[in-house]
PDB file of C-alpha atoms in Angstrom:
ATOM      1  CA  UNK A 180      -6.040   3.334 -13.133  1.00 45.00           C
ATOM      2  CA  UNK A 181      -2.080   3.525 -12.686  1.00 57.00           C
ATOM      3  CA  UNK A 182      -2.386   7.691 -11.614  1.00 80.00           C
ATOM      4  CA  UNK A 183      -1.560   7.574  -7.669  1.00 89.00           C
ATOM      5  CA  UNK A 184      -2.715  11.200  -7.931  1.00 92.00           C
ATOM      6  CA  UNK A 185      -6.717  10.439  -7.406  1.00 94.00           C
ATOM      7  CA  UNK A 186      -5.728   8.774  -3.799  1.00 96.00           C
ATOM      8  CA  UNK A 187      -4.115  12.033  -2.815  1.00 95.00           C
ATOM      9  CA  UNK A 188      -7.048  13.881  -2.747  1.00 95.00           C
ATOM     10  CA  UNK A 189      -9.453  14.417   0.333  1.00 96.00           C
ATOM     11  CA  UNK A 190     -11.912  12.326  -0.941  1.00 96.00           C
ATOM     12  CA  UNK A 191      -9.231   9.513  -1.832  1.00 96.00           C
ATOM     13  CA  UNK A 192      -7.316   9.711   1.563  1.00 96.00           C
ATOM     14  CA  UNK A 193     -10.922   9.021   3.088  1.00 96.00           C
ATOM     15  CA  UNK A 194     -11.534   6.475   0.318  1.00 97.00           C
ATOM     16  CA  UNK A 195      -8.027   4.717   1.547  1.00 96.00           C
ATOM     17  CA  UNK A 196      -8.772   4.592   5.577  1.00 95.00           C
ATOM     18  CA  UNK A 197     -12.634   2.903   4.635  1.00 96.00           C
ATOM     19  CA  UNK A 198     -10.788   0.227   2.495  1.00 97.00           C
ATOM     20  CA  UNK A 199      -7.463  -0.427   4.763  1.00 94.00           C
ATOM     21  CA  UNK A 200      -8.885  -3.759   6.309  1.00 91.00           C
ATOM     22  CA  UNK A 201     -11.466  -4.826   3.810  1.00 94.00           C
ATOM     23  CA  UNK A 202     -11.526  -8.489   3.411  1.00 93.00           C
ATOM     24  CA  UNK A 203     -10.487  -9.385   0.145  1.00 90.00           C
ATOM     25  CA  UNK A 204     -13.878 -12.390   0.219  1.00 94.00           C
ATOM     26  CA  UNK A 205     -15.956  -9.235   1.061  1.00 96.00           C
ATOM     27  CA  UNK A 206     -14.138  -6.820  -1.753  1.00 95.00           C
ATOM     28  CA  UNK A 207     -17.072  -7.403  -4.176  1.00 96.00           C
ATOM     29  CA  UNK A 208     -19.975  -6.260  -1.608  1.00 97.00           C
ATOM     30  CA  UNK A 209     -17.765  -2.921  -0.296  1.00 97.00           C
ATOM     31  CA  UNK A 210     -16.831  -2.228  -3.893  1.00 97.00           C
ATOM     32  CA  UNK A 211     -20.552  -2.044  -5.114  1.00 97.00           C
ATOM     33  CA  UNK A 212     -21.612  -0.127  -1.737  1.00 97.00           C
ATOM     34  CA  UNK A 213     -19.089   2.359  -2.088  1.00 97.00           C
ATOM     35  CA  UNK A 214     -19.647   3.009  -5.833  1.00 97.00           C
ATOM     36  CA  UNK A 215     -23.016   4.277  -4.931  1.00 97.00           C
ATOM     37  CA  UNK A 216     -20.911   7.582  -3.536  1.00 96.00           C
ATOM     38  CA  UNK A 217     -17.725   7.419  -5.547  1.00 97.00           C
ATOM     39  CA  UNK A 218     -16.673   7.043  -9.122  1.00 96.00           C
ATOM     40  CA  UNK A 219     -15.735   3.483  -9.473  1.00 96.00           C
ATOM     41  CA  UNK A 220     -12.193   3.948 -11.248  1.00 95.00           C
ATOM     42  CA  UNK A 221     -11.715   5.559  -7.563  1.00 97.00           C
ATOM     43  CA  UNK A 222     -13.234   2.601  -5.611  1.00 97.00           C
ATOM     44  CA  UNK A 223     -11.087   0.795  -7.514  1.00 95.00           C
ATOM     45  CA  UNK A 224      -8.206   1.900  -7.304  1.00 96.00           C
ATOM     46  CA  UNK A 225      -8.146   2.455  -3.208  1.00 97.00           C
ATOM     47  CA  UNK A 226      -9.417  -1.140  -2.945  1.00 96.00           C
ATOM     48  CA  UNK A 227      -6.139  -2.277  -5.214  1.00 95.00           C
ATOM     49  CA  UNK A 228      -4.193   0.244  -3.087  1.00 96.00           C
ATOM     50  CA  UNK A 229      -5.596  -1.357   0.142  1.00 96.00           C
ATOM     51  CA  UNK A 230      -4.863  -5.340  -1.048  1.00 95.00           C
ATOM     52  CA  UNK A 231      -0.931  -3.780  -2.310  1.00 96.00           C
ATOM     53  CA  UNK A 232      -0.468  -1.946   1.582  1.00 96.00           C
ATOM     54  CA  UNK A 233      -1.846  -5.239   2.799  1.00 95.00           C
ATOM     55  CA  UNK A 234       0.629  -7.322   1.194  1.00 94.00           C
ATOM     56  CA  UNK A 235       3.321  -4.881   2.554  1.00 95.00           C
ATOM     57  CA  UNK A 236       2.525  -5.723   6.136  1.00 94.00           C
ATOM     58  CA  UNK A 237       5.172  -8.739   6.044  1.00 90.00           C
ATOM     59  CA  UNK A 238       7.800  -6.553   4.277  1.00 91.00           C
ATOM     60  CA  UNK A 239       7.611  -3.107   6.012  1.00 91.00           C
ATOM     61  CA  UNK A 240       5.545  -3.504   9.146  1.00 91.00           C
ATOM     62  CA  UNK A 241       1.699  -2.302   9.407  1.00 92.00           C
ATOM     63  CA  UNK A 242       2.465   0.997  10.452  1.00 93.00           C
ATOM     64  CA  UNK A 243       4.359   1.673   7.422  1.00 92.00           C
ATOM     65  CA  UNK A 244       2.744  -0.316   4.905  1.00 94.00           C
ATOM     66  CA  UNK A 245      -0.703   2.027   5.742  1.00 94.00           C
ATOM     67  CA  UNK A 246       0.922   5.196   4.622  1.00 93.00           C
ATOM     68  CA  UNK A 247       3.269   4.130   1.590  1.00 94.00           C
ATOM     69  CA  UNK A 248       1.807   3.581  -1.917  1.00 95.00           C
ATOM     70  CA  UNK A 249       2.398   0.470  -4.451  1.00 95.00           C
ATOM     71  CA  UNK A 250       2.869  -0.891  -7.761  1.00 94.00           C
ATOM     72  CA  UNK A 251       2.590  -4.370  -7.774  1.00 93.00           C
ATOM     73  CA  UNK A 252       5.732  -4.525  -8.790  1.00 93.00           C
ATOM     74  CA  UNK A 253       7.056  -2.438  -6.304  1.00 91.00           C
ATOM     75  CA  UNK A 254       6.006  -4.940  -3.143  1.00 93.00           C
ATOM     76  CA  UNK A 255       7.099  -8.069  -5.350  1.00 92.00           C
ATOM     77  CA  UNK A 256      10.758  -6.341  -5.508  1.00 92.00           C
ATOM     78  CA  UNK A 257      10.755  -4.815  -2.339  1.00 90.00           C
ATOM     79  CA  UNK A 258      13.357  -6.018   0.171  1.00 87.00           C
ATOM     80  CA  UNK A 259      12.487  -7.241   3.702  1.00 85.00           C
ATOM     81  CA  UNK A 260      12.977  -4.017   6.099  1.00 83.00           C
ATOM     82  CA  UNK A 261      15.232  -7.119   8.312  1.00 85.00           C
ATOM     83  CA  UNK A 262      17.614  -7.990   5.028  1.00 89.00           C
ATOM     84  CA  UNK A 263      18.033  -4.233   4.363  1.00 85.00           C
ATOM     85  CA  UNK A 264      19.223  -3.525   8.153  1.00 87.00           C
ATOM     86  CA  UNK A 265      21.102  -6.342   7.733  1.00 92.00           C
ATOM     87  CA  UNK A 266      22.682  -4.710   4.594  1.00 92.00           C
ATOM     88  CA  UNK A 267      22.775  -1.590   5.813  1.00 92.00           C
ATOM     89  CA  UNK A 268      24.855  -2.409   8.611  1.00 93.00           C
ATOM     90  CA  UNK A 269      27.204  -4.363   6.565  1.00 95.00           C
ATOM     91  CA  UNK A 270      27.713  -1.325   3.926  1.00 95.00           C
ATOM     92  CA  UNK A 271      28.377   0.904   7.605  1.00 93.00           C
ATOM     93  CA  UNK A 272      30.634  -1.657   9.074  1.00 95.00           C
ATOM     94  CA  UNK A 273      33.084  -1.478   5.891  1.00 95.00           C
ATOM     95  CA  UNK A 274      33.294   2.296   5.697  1.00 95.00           C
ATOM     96  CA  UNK A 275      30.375   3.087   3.177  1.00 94.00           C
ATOM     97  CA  UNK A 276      28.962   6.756   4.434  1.00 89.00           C
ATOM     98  CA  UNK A 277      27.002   7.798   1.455  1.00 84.00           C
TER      99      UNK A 277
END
């Protein structure tokens, strides 16, 4: 399932908080309970959602991470929220406004 738009709903938000801190060794067993109330391309797609926000921790902090959506390539080619300051700063220190 590549369509974000599933996880925007209600029941997909909800979906999204129950998965944020799921173990991936215990993915299996919360998968298969929560298919027993939700379609499974749902399930899994806010349990891929939750493993992408969990690899995001390290890159934009957990507060951030929990409300931003992924591709897995988008995490793998993200840039450290530390380098981009760093670059940021550098673009504003040599006259760069927009």
């Amino acid at each position: 399932m590549n369509d974000l738009a599933p996880l925007l709903t209600p029941e997909g938000r909800a979906l999204l908080d129950e998965v944020r801190d799921t173990d991936p060794a215990h993915e299996l067993a919360v998968a298969t309970r929560l298919r027993r109330d939700h379609p499974a391309e749902l399930v899994s797609a806010a349990l891929g959602q939750a493993r992408l926000r969990q690899r995001a921790v390290a890159k934009f902090g957990a507060e951030d991470a929990a409300r931003m959506f992924f591709t897995p390539n988008g995490v793998e080619q993200s840039t450290r929220r530390s380098v981009a300051a760093y670059r940021a700063e550098r673009l504003r220190a040599a006259g760069v406004r927009s």
